[in-house]
Every structure is written in structure tokens, then in C-alpha cells.
Amino acid sequence: MTPHIVIIDDETITLKQLRRILEKETYQVSAFSNPQRALLHIEQTPCHLVISDVNMPTMNGMELMTRVKARFPDTEVILITGYASFDDAVDATKEGAFYYLPKPFTPDQVRTLVKQALKLRQPPSARTASGPVDTQQPVIIGESNKIREVVSIIKQIGPTDCNVMITGDSGSGKELVARSIHAVSKRAAGPFMAFNCGALNETLIDNELFGHEKGAFTGAENQSIGLLEAAHGGTLFLDEIGEMPHAMQVKLLRVLQEKELIRVGGSHPIPIDVRIVSATAVDVKAAVNGGVFRKDLYFRINVVNIKMPGLSDRKEDIPLLSYHILSRLNRRGGKNIKAISEKAMTLLSNYAFPGNVRELENILERALAVCRGDVIRVCDLPSDLIEFELQAYRPPDEQFLTLAELEQEYIAHLLKITGGVRTKTAEILGIDRASLWRKMKKYGLR
């Protein structure tokens, strides 16, 4: 079934631009300059996706999205605006928007966002028919300068065919960058294959990357193609490239030089056309200098280097990221958590996140599981975040306080952070609720 997309914008130029982009992708497109007429059409002919301008004279995009979601909660909505702001983006994501796209936008941006939004809109049976659902969306969320710089580089080098190395700490989103590069490249219609070079031993890596011929080794009853061959015409993402064994480095270098490979147990070269995007959390340049990583291979795969910042280096993105992740988790888990409390968001924004975006996702997934209402509160967050906040706590005039006074100040501050939740406060203090109650009564704390 051809996806049905409704676009709404009171600017004729933008409406025509969007329609032209989408119809080239063979989508069924209905275009409206009037939001009320668009809503009437959607009521009569439900659609898969709505793309709407935010600032329109008769009804703004946020109100339109609310009305669409109330009637058709599974319909994804992308909001576009020429007056993008950080707060608006957060609000839009909180209310359930798939993405908040600022103008001017490129055709590649629209195509990528639409493709991912429609993937979510498909029923589970359709999504799993050809394999597992790809939950890692190639949409980079953030408005910080460092993220804007990453997105700018992706747009610049994506359409070229050069090999790219992405560096950054674990969990910072290196594979997301790789998928984004593939999505805006000339190879977007081809396969995207991913492989972790540090997960297997040399023999298994050889088999996974190069494939094997029938009878190549005991148990090789059939011919099997490797990931390099499977990625022909597309992109191969090599994660943790710095951990690749030396012998495999030699074989990979030959593939890049000759643009052909030989399967394990084979003798005939097989031509391939593949772009290599690699990633590492270690200092590969130091490994080159130490003789652990081949210099010639390093120069082949590191034509362009993209440094992915850690989450602690772009803390201003945490609210927007949190609500984007929350929206995705709500859809996946069938929940309806509407917001994150101000105190909980403050804790998230102050936390160091050694595990980066992946840790933020884990924290929010856990919070969704234990949340009893429709708002994530401090008591739903792991104790680590509160303990991290307390490490920076310094009571006033501490050199003049007695031990009892220090304890009173500490408990009072902890109660403030936890919003007065005694179970959480007692857990962090390492005491039971009864002991905490006695201390509160002793110090006159509420």
C-alpha cells in the first residue's frame, strides 16, 4: 500500500517544494494551505504521516497536531517552521511530534525524516516481515553548536564517496552518524551493514567480513557471502576499528586498494563497490605510532574525521534529547508519559553521563517502567543521579557546623532534591524509612 502523506503550509512555495520532493518518491500526497480543510480530509481519508507548518494564520501546527493525534494517535507528525527555537522544539517533541524541522530544509532531510517516520507508522507485522525493526533512527537530535557542526559535516561529505572515521566515547552516537551519512549519500538506496570489529576473534571476523566457499572448513556446507560483499553498492560500518586484528587490517587494506575480495577457501577475486565508515572510541593515531594499527590503512579509512561530542559536552541538548527518546519509548511500549518534571530534568541536565546518549536512553527506559503517573519525577530516576548531585553539595558555613548540624543540612538538601520522597531519600542514605523518619522528627524536618 502506497503511504498517504498530508502536507499543510500557507506558503505556496514551500507547499510546492514539499509536494515535488515527496511525489518523486512515489508517495500519495495531499496538499493543503488551509489547516481546517486538511483536518476534514484526514477525517475522511486517514493518512500515514502529516507534515505541517507551525505558523499559520487560522490554526497553528501545534494545535493541528494535537487534534490529529487525538483522533489518530498512530499518525506521525513532522512540524516545520521558519522561526525555530530550542523551547519550541522541546514543546513539539513533548506533544508527540516525530521531528521539528527548521527552514530552510534540504530534499535529503525531508526524504530521510519521512522514511523513518513511515517506518514507525507501519504495523508491527509489516515491520518485522523482512527482519528486525531498526530502532536507531538516523535523525541527529540537538541544537548545540557541536552537534550543528557534526550535522554540517555530514551534509557536506555525505554525497561524496570518501571513507569516513568517526571518533568519540562509547554511547555518544557514532553509529547514528554513520547511518546519517549513508542516508544522505548516493548509496542511500543500497544496503547499510554494520559490524563490531572487537566482538569476535580473527577467524570469525575473517568469515563474517569476507564470507566463505562451500567446503572451506569443517561445517562449511554451503557458500556464504560476507558483509563486505553484502554491502555492495552501499555502506559498511566498521565499529571499534581500532580493535581489528593485524591480519584483518592487511586484508581490509587490500580490499580498499583493489576494490575486490576473495572469500575464505576461494581463489577467484570478486569485485565490490562499498563505502567504509568506521568508528572508534580509542586513539587510533596513537595505535599507529605504537605500531599496533597499520599507517597505510589508517590513511585509507580516515579521509574525513568526525568527532562526536560526549553528552556532557552538549548539556543544552539534554531536554530536547530526553523528550525525543521519551516519545519513541512511549510508542514502543504503548505508554503515555507526557512530561518530565522540572526537578527531574534539572538532575538529568546536571549529570555527567559517562555512558552518554545510550545511558540517557537506559535511564529514561527505566523511569518509564517504574513511573506510576504520566510525569517522570525524581523518585523514578536512578539513585546515581541524585548521588552525583549531592557530591557537589556544600552546606553553608560548614566549618562552624557540628556533626548533627551537618547531618540535618544534608538530609534537608536530599529531601529537597527528591521532592520529599522518603523512600528514595532513605535508599540514598542507606537507611530504612523508619530510621529516616526518626531523624526527620529529631531535626524538625518535613
Short mmCIF file of C-alpha atoms in Angstrom, two decimals:
data_model
loop_
_atom_site.label_atom_id
_atom_site.label_comp_id
_atom_site.label_asym_id
_atom_site.label_seq_id
_atom_site.Cartn_x
_atom_site.Cartn_y
_atom_site.Cartn_z
CA MET A 1 0.00 0.00 0.00
CA THR A 2 1.40 3.39 -1.03
CA PRO A 3 1.88 5.65 2.02
CA HIS A 4 -0.51 8.60 2.16
CA ILE A 5 1.07 11.88 3.31
CA VAL A 6 -0.80 15.10 4.04
CA ILE A 7 1.17 18.37 3.87
CA ILE A 8 -0.11 21.71 5.19
CA ASP A 9 1.55 25.10 4.68
CA ASP A 10 0.10 28.52 3.93
CA GLU A 11 3.20 29.38 1.88
CA THR A 12 2.64 28.23 -1.71
CA ILE A 13 6.37 27.92 -2.46
CA THR A 14 7.01 25.59 0.48
CA LEU A 15 3.90 23.55 -0.29
CA LYS A 16 5.03 23.02 -3.89
CA GLN A 17 8.58 22.19 -2.78
CA LEU A 18 7.39 19.52 -0.35
CA ARG A 19 4.94 18.07 -2.85
CA ARG A 20 7.63 17.82 -5.52
CA ILE A 21 10.07 16.06 -3.16
CA LEU A 22 7.51 13.54 -1.93
CA GLU A 23 5.87 12.74 -5.25
CA LYS A 24 9.29 11.91 -6.69
CA GLU A 25 9.40 9.19 -4.02
CA THR A 26 6.03 7.88 -5.37
CA TYR A 27 4.12 8.70 -2.17
CA GLN A 28 0.42 9.58 -2.34
CA VAL A 29 0.42 13.29 -1.42
CA SER A 30 -2.47 15.57 -0.44
CA ALA A 31 -1.53 19.25 -0.11
CA PHE A 32 -3.47 21.96 1.71
CA SER A 33 -2.90 25.62 2.50
CA ASN A 34 -5.87 25.62 4.90
CA PRO A 35 -5.49 23.58 8.14
CA GLN A 36 -9.24 23.12 8.65
CA ARG A 37 -9.64 21.60 5.19
CA ALA A 38 -6.67 19.36 5.87
CA LEU A 39 -8.28 18.09 9.09
CA LEU A 40 -11.53 17.37 7.28
CA HIS A 41 -9.62 15.44 4.62
CA ILE A 42 -7.73 13.43 7.27
CA GLU A 43 -11.03 12.55 9.00
CA GLN A 44 -12.39 11.20 5.74
CA THR A 45 -9.14 9.69 4.43
CA PRO A 46 -6.77 8.70 7.27
CA CYS A 47 -3.12 9.19 6.39
CA HIS A 48 0.20 7.71 7.46
CA LEU A 49 2.05 11.00 8.01
CA VAL A 50 1.28 14.71 8.42
CA ILE A 51 3.84 17.40 7.61
CA SER A 52 2.65 20.80 8.78
CA ASP A 53 3.95 24.33 9.10
CA VAL A 54 3.82 25.70 12.65
CA ASN A 55 2.97 29.36 11.99
CA MET A 56 -0.30 29.60 10.05
CA PRO A 57 -2.94 32.34 10.40
CA THR A 58 -6.07 30.25 11.07
CA MET A 59 -4.58 27.39 13.14
CA ASN A 60 -1.02 26.77 14.26
CA GLY A 61 0.76 23.49 13.68
CA MET A 62 0.84 22.52 17.37
CA GLU A 63 -2.96 22.73 17.62
CA LEU A 64 -3.35 20.81 14.38
CA MET A 65 -1.02 18.08 15.64
CA THR A 66 -2.97 17.82 18.92
CA ARG A 67 -6.23 17.32 17.02
CA VAL A 68 -4.70 14.77 14.64
CA LYS A 69 -3.11 12.80 17.49
CA ALA A 70 -6.36 12.82 19.49
CA ARG A 71 -8.20 11.17 16.60
CA PHE A 72 -5.35 9.12 15.08
CA PRO A 73 -2.64 8.56 17.76
CA ASP A 74 -0.53 6.35 15.45
CA THR A 75 -0.22 9.01 12.75
CA GLU A 76 3.25 10.59 12.84
CA VAL A 77 3.61 14.37 12.57
CA ILE A 78 6.60 16.39 11.37
CA LEU A 79 6.43 20.11 12.15
CA ILE A 80 8.33 22.66 10.05
CA THR A 81 8.95 26.32 10.81
CA GLY A 82 10.98 29.31 9.73
CA TYR A 83 11.20 30.53 13.31
CA ALA A 84 12.76 27.57 15.10
CA SER A 85 13.70 27.88 18.74
CA PHE A 86 15.00 25.40 21.29
CA ASP A 87 11.95 25.75 23.57
CA ASP A 88 9.55 25.24 20.66
CA ALA A 89 11.41 22.09 19.63
CA VAL A 90 11.16 20.69 23.17
CA ASP A 91 7.44 21.53 23.37
CA ALA A 92 6.74 19.95 19.98
CA THR A 93 8.57 16.75 20.91
CA LYS A 94 6.78 16.61 24.27
CA GLU A 95 3.44 16.77 22.50
CA GLY A 96 4.34 13.86 20.24
CA ALA A 97 5.93 15.35 17.12
CA PHE A 98 8.28 12.94 15.35
CA TYR A 99 10.60 15.83 14.49
CA TYR A 100 10.75 19.62 14.50
CA LEU A 101 12.36 20.68 11.22
CA PRO A 102 13.61 24.28 10.81
CA LYS A 103 13.56 26.06 7.47
CA PRO A 104 15.36 26.11 5.14
CA PHE A 105 15.47 22.33 4.73
CA THR A 106 17.02 20.17 2.04
CA PRO A 107 15.26 17.46 -0.02
CA ASP A 108 17.56 14.87 1.58
CA GLN A 109 16.46 15.94 5.06
CA VAL A 110 12.80 15.60 4.11
CA ARG A 111 13.29 12.21 2.43
CA THR A 112 15.21 10.80 5.41
CA LEU A 113 12.74 12.03 8.02
CA VAL A 114 9.73 10.82 6.05
CA LYS A 115 11.27 7.40 5.53
CA GLN A 116 11.93 6.97 9.24
CA ALA A 117 8.55 8.33 10.33
CA LEU A 118 6.77 5.93 7.97
CA LYS A 119 8.81 3.03 9.31
CA LEU A 120 7.37 3.73 12.76
CA ARG A 121 3.85 4.08 11.33
CA GLN A 122 3.92 0.58 9.82
CA PRO A 123 2.10 -2.14 11.78
CA PRO A 124 4.44 -4.49 13.70
CA SER A 125 3.74 -7.40 11.32
CA ALA A 126 4.87 -5.31 8.34
CA ARG A 127 7.95 -4.02 10.13
CA THR A 128 9.13 -7.49 11.10
CA ALA A 129 8.28 -9.25 7.86
CA SER A 130 11.71 -8.63 6.34
CA GLY A 131 13.74 -8.64 9.56
CA PRO A 132 14.13 -6.87 12.90
CA VAL A 133 12.94 -3.31 13.33
CA ASP A 134 15.69 -0.69 13.11
CA THR A 135 15.03 1.36 16.23
CA GLN A 136 18.12 3.52 15.82
CA GLN A 137 16.75 6.36 13.73
CA PRO A 138 19.22 8.29 11.55
CA VAL A 139 17.98 11.60 12.93
CA ILE A 140 20.52 13.53 14.99
CA ILE A 141 18.77 15.45 17.76
CA GLY A 142 20.30 18.62 19.17
CA GLU A 143 20.70 22.35 18.75
CA SER A 144 24.12 22.83 20.41
CA ASN A 145 26.98 24.28 18.36
CA LYS A 146 28.91 20.99 18.48
CA ILE A 147 26.00 18.99 17.11
CA ARG A 148 25.27 21.61 14.46
CA GLU A 149 28.89 21.27 13.36
CA VAL A 150 28.56 17.46 13.10
CA VAL A 151 25.35 17.77 11.06
CA SER A 152 27.00 20.34 8.80
CA ILE A 153 29.92 17.99 8.07
CA ILE A 154 27.53 15.11 7.36
CA LYS A 155 25.63 17.20 4.81
CA GLN A 156 28.89 18.27 3.21
CA ILE A 157 30.63 14.90 2.89
CA GLY A 158 27.59 12.60 2.72
CA PRO A 159 27.06 12.92 -1.06
CA THR A 160 30.77 12.28 -1.73
CA ASP A 161 32.17 8.75 -1.72
CA CYS A 162 35.12 9.27 0.64
CA ASN A 163 35.73 6.96 3.59
CA VAL A 164 34.95 8.44 7.00
CA MET A 165 36.21 7.77 10.52
CA ILE A 166 34.00 8.77 13.47
CA THR A 167 35.68 9.19 16.83
CA GLY A 168 34.04 9.62 20.21
CA ASP A 169 33.30 7.96 23.53
CA SER A 170 31.16 4.84 23.80
CA GLY A 171 27.43 5.57 23.60
CA SER A 172 27.86 9.02 22.04
CA GLY A 173 26.02 8.08 18.84
CA LYS A 174 28.74 7.12 16.36
CA GLU A 175 26.57 4.56 14.56
CA LEU A 176 23.80 7.15 14.31
CA VAL A 177 26.26 9.45 12.50
CA ALA A 178 27.25 6.57 10.20
CA ARG A 179 23.61 5.87 9.33
CA SER A 180 23.03 9.58 8.73
CA ILE A 181 25.98 9.70 6.32
CA HIS A 182 24.55 6.71 4.45
CA ALA A 183 21.07 8.28 4.36
CA VAL A 184 22.27 11.45 2.60
CA SER A 185 24.70 9.66 0.28
CA LYS A 186 24.28 8.50 -3.29
CA ARG A 187 24.25 4.99 -1.81
CA ALA A 188 21.12 5.57 0.31
CA ALA A 189 19.10 3.09 -1.74
CA GLY A 190 21.79 0.44 -1.17
CA PRO A 191 22.41 -1.66 1.93
CA PHE A 192 23.82 -0.40 5.22
CA MET A 193 25.72 -3.16 7.03
CA ALA A 194 27.27 -2.82 10.49
CA PHE A 195 29.98 -4.90 12.15
CA ASN A 196 31.79 -4.65 15.50
CA CYS A 197 35.47 -5.41 14.97
CA GLY A 198 36.10 -6.01 18.67
CA ALA A 199 33.36 -8.57 19.23
CA LEU A 200 34.94 -11.66 17.57
CA ASN A 201 38.30 -13.40 17.14
CA GLU A 202 40.35 -13.18 13.96
CA THR A 203 38.97 -16.34 12.34
CA LEU A 204 35.35 -15.34 12.88
CA ILE A 205 35.99 -11.77 11.70
CA ASP A 206 37.55 -13.17 8.51
CA ASN A 207 34.46 -15.30 7.88
CA GLU A 208 31.99 -12.52 8.75
CA LEU A 209 33.62 -9.89 6.53
CA PHE A 210 34.80 -11.99 3.58
CA GLY A 211 32.42 -14.96 3.57
CA HIS A 212 33.45 -18.48 2.59
CA GLU A 213 33.14 -21.06 -0.17
CA LYS A 214 31.49 -24.43 0.30
CA GLY A 215 33.93 -26.82 1.99
CA ALA A 216 36.31 -24.04 3.06
CA PHE A 217 36.41 -25.52 6.57
CA THR A 218 34.67 -28.16 8.67
CA GLY A 219 30.98 -27.31 8.79
CA ALA A 220 31.03 -25.04 5.73
CA GLU A 221 28.31 -26.99 3.93
CA ASN A 222 27.18 -24.04 1.81
CA GLN A 223 28.66 -20.97 0.21
CA SER A 224 28.18 -17.79 2.28
CA ILE A 225 28.82 -14.18 1.34
CA GLY A 226 30.41 -11.85 3.88
CA LEU A 227 29.39 -8.35 4.96
CA LEU A 228 31.77 -6.67 2.52
CA GLU A 229 30.06 -8.44 -0.35
CA ALA A 230 26.58 -7.91 1.15
CA ALA A 231 27.26 -4.17 1.37
CA HIS A 232 27.98 -3.91 -2.38
CA GLY A 233 26.53 -0.64 -3.65
CA GLY A 234 26.06 0.62 -0.12
CA THR A 235 27.93 1.36 3.12
CA LEU A 236 29.80 -0.88 5.56
CA PHE A 237 30.07 0.49 9.09
CA LEU A 238 33.05 -0.93 10.99
CA ASP A 239 32.64 -0.15 14.68
CA GLU A 240 35.64 -0.31 17.04
CA ILE A 241 38.00 -0.40 14.05
CA GLY A 242 40.93 0.18 16.40
CA GLU A 243 40.47 -3.35 17.79
CA MET A 244 40.71 -5.08 14.41
CA PRO A 245 43.44 -7.80 14.41
CA HIS A 246 46.57 -7.01 12.37
CA ALA A 247 45.99 -9.78 9.80
CA MET A 248 42.48 -8.46 9.13
CA GLN A 249 43.90 -4.96 8.69
CA VAL A 250 46.09 -6.29 5.89
CA LYS A 251 43.14 -7.99 4.15
CA LEU A 252 40.90 -4.93 4.50
CA LEU A 253 43.61 -2.68 3.07
CA ARG A 254 43.86 -4.90 0.01
CA VAL A 255 40.08 -4.73 -0.49
CA LEU A 256 40.19 -0.92 -0.37
CA GLN A 257 43.13 -0.78 -2.79
CA GLU A 258 41.94 -3.38 -5.30
CA LYS A 259 38.15 -3.00 -4.80
CA GLU A 260 37.80 -6.76 -4.79
CA LEU A 261 37.88 -9.63 -2.29
CA ILE A 262 38.43 -13.37 -2.13
CA ARG A 263 36.17 -15.47 0.06
CA VAL A 264 37.68 -17.83 2.64
CA GLY A 265 38.57 -21.01 0.78
CA GLY A 266 38.13 -19.30 -2.59
CA SER A 267 40.55 -18.40 -5.35
CA HIS A 268 38.62 -16.03 -7.61
CA PRO A 269 38.53 -12.29 -6.86
CA ILE A 270 35.04 -10.77 -6.54
CA PRO A 271 34.68 -7.07 -7.44
CA ILE A 272 32.89 -4.94 -4.85
CA ASP A 273 31.81 -1.32 -4.58
CA VAL A 274 31.45 -0.31 -0.95
CA ARG A 275 31.99 2.81 1.16
CA ILE A 276 33.71 2.30 4.51
CA VAL A 277 32.58 4.32 7.51
CA SER A 278 34.49 3.34 10.63
CA ALA A 279 34.26 4.33 14.28
CA THR A 280 36.44 4.07 17.35
CA ALA A 281 36.49 5.11 20.97
CA VAL A 282 40.28 4.66 21.21
CA ASP A 283 43.10 6.85 19.92
CA VAL A 284 43.88 5.13 16.61
CA LYS A 285 46.60 7.66 15.82
CA ALA A 286 48.43 6.58 18.98
CA ALA A 287 47.94 2.95 17.91
CA VAL A 288 49.53 3.84 14.55
CA ASN A 289 52.50 5.46 16.27
CA GLY A 290 52.82 2.39 18.51
CA GLY A 291 52.81 0.03 15.54
CA VAL A 292 49.53 -1.63 16.56
CA PHE A 293 47.47 -0.21 13.69
CA ARG A 294 48.70 -0.01 10.09
CA LYS A 295 49.51 3.53 8.97
CA ASP A 296 48.52 2.88 5.34
CA LEU A 297 45.10 1.55 6.39
CA TYR A 298 44.63 4.49 8.77
CA PHE A 299 45.11 6.96 5.93
CA ARG A 300 42.73 4.97 3.71
CA ILE A 301 39.83 4.94 6.19
CA ASN A 302 40.45 8.35 7.80
CA VAL A 303 39.93 10.56 4.74
CA VAL A 304 37.43 12.62 6.76
CA ASN A 305 37.28 12.56 10.55
CA ILE A 306 34.14 13.42 12.52
CA LYS A 307 34.44 13.94 16.27
CA MET A 308 31.21 13.06 18.07
CA PRO A 309 30.94 15.07 21.32
CA GLY A 310 30.01 13.38 24.56
CA LEU A 311 26.68 14.28 26.15
CA SER A 312 28.45 16.18 28.94
CA ASP A 313 29.89 18.49 26.26
CA ARG A 314 26.43 19.39 24.94
CA LYS A 315 24.25 19.50 28.02
CA GLU A 316 21.94 22.06 26.43
CA ASP A 317 20.71 19.23 24.19
CA ILE A 318 19.60 17.02 27.10
CA PRO A 319 15.98 18.32 27.39
CA LEU A 320 15.34 18.00 23.65
CA LEU A 321 17.02 14.58 23.50
CA SER A 322 15.09 13.40 26.56
CA TYR A 323 11.71 14.24 25.10
CA HIS A 324 12.62 12.75 21.73
CA ILE A 325 13.65 9.49 23.43
CA LEU A 326 10.57 9.62 25.66
CA SER A 327 8.30 9.94 22.63
CA ARG A 328 9.96 6.93 20.98
CA LEU A 329 9.75 4.84 24.17
CA ASN A 330 6.08 5.74 24.59
CA ARG A 331 5.32 4.46 21.08
CA ARG A 332 7.37 1.33 21.55
CA GLY A 333 5.95 0.46 24.95
CA GLY A 334 2.40 1.63 24.43
CA LYS A 335 2.68 4.13 27.31
CA ASN A 336 1.62 7.76 27.58
CA ILE A 337 4.16 9.55 29.77
CA LYS A 338 3.54 13.20 28.98
CA ALA A 339 6.36 15.06 30.69
CA ILE A 340 9.49 15.08 32.82
CA SER A 341 9.19 17.17 35.98
CA GLU A 342 11.33 20.28 36.30
CA LYS A 343 13.34 18.81 39.20
CA ALA A 344 13.94 15.56 37.32
CA MET A 345 15.06 17.47 34.22
CA THR A 346 17.43 19.55 36.36
CA LEU A 347 19.03 16.36 37.67
CA LEU A 348 19.35 14.96 34.15
CA SER A 349 20.86 18.22 32.87
CA ASN A 350 23.43 18.35 35.69
CA TYR A 351 24.50 14.70 35.44
CA ALA A 352 27.87 13.84 33.80
CA PHE A 353 26.55 10.89 31.70
CA PRO A 354 29.70 8.76 31.42
CA GLY A 355 27.66 6.44 29.19
CA ASN A 356 26.49 9.34 27.00
CA VAL A 357 23.24 9.15 24.99
CA ARG A 358 22.98 5.39 25.46
CA GLU A 359 22.96 5.91 29.23
CA LEU A 360 20.28 8.59 28.91
CA GLU A 361 18.12 6.14 26.94
CA ASN A 362 18.61 3.46 29.60
CA ILE A 363 17.73 5.90 32.40
CA LEU A 364 14.54 7.02 30.67
CA GLU A 365 13.54 3.45 29.79
CA ARG A 366 13.91 2.52 33.45
CA ALA A 367 11.97 5.63 34.51
CA LEU A 368 9.11 4.70 32.16
CA ALA A 369 8.97 1.22 33.66
CA VAL A 370 8.63 2.44 37.27
CA CYS A 371 6.65 5.65 36.67
CA ARG A 372 3.16 5.40 38.23
CA GLY A 373 1.64 8.54 36.73
CA ASP A 374 2.07 10.40 33.47
CA VAL A 375 5.02 12.54 34.63
CA ILE A 376 8.54 11.26 35.32
CA ARG A 377 9.61 12.53 38.75
CA VAL A 378 12.87 12.44 40.69
CA CYS A 379 11.76 9.28 42.50
CA ASP A 380 11.61 7.50 39.12
CA LEU A 381 15.28 8.22 38.36
CA PRO A 382 18.22 6.03 39.46
CA SER A 383 19.91 6.94 42.73
CA ASP A 384 23.19 7.56 40.87
CA LEU A 385 21.89 10.87 39.53
CA ILE A 386 20.94 12.15 42.98
CA GLU A 387 24.22 10.97 44.50
CA PHE A 388 26.10 12.78 41.72
CA GLU A 389 24.18 15.96 42.55
CA LEU A 390 24.98 15.56 46.25
CA GLN A 391 28.72 15.27 45.57
CA ALA A 392 28.73 18.94 44.63
CA TYR A 393 26.73 19.93 47.73
CA ARG A 394 28.49 22.17 50.26
CA PRO A 395 26.48 23.23 53.35
CA PRO A 396 26.75 26.91 54.37
CA ASP A 397 29.50 27.80 56.84
CA GLU A 398 30.38 24.13 57.25
CA GLN A 399 33.44 24.92 59.40
CA PHE A 400 31.08 26.14 62.15
CA LEU A 401 28.61 23.21 61.97
CA THR A 402 28.50 20.32 64.41
CA LEU A 403 28.19 16.74 63.11
CA ALA A 404 24.47 16.75 63.94
CA GLU A 405 24.02 20.06 62.13
CA LEU A 406 25.85 18.70 59.09
CA GLU A 407 23.57 15.65 59.07
CA GLN A 408 20.50 17.88 59.35
CA GLU A 409 21.65 20.06 56.44
CA TYR A 410 22.48 17.03 54.33
CA ILE A 411 19.13 15.29 54.89
CA ALA A 412 17.24 18.55 54.28
CA HIS A 413 19.08 19.07 50.99
CA LEU A 414 18.47 15.47 49.92
CA LEU A 415 14.76 15.74 50.72
CA LYS A 416 14.62 18.87 48.59
CA ILE A 417 16.26 17.10 45.63
CA THR A 418 13.99 14.05 45.87
CA GLY A 419 10.87 16.17 46.19
CA GLY A 420 10.26 14.87 49.70
CA VAL A 421 10.05 11.22 48.63
CA ARG A 422 11.18 9.44 51.81
CA THR A 423 11.65 6.01 50.20
CA LYS A 424 14.15 7.47 47.73
CA THR A 425 15.85 9.59 50.38
CA ALA A 426 16.28 6.59 52.70
CA GLU A 427 17.62 4.48 49.82
CA ILE A 428 20.33 7.05 49.05
CA LEU A 429 21.22 7.46 52.74
CA GLY A 430 21.48 3.68 53.10
CA ILE A 431 18.95 3.52 55.94
CA ASP A 432 15.36 2.30 56.23
CA ARG A 433 12.29 4.56 56.17
CA ALA A 434 11.74 4.24 59.92
CA SER A 435 15.29 5.47 60.66
CA LEU A 436 14.82 8.38 58.28
CA TRP A 437 11.51 9.26 59.90
CA ARG A 438 13.17 9.35 63.35
CA LYS A 439 15.94 11.65 62.05
CA MET A 440 13.40 13.94 60.39
CA LYS A 441 11.42 14.11 63.61
CA LYS A 442 14.62 14.80 65.57
CA TYR A 443 15.60 17.71 63.34
CA GLY A 444 12.09 19.02 62.76
CA LEU A 445 12.19 18.28 59.01
CA ARG A 446 9.09 17.88 56.87
#
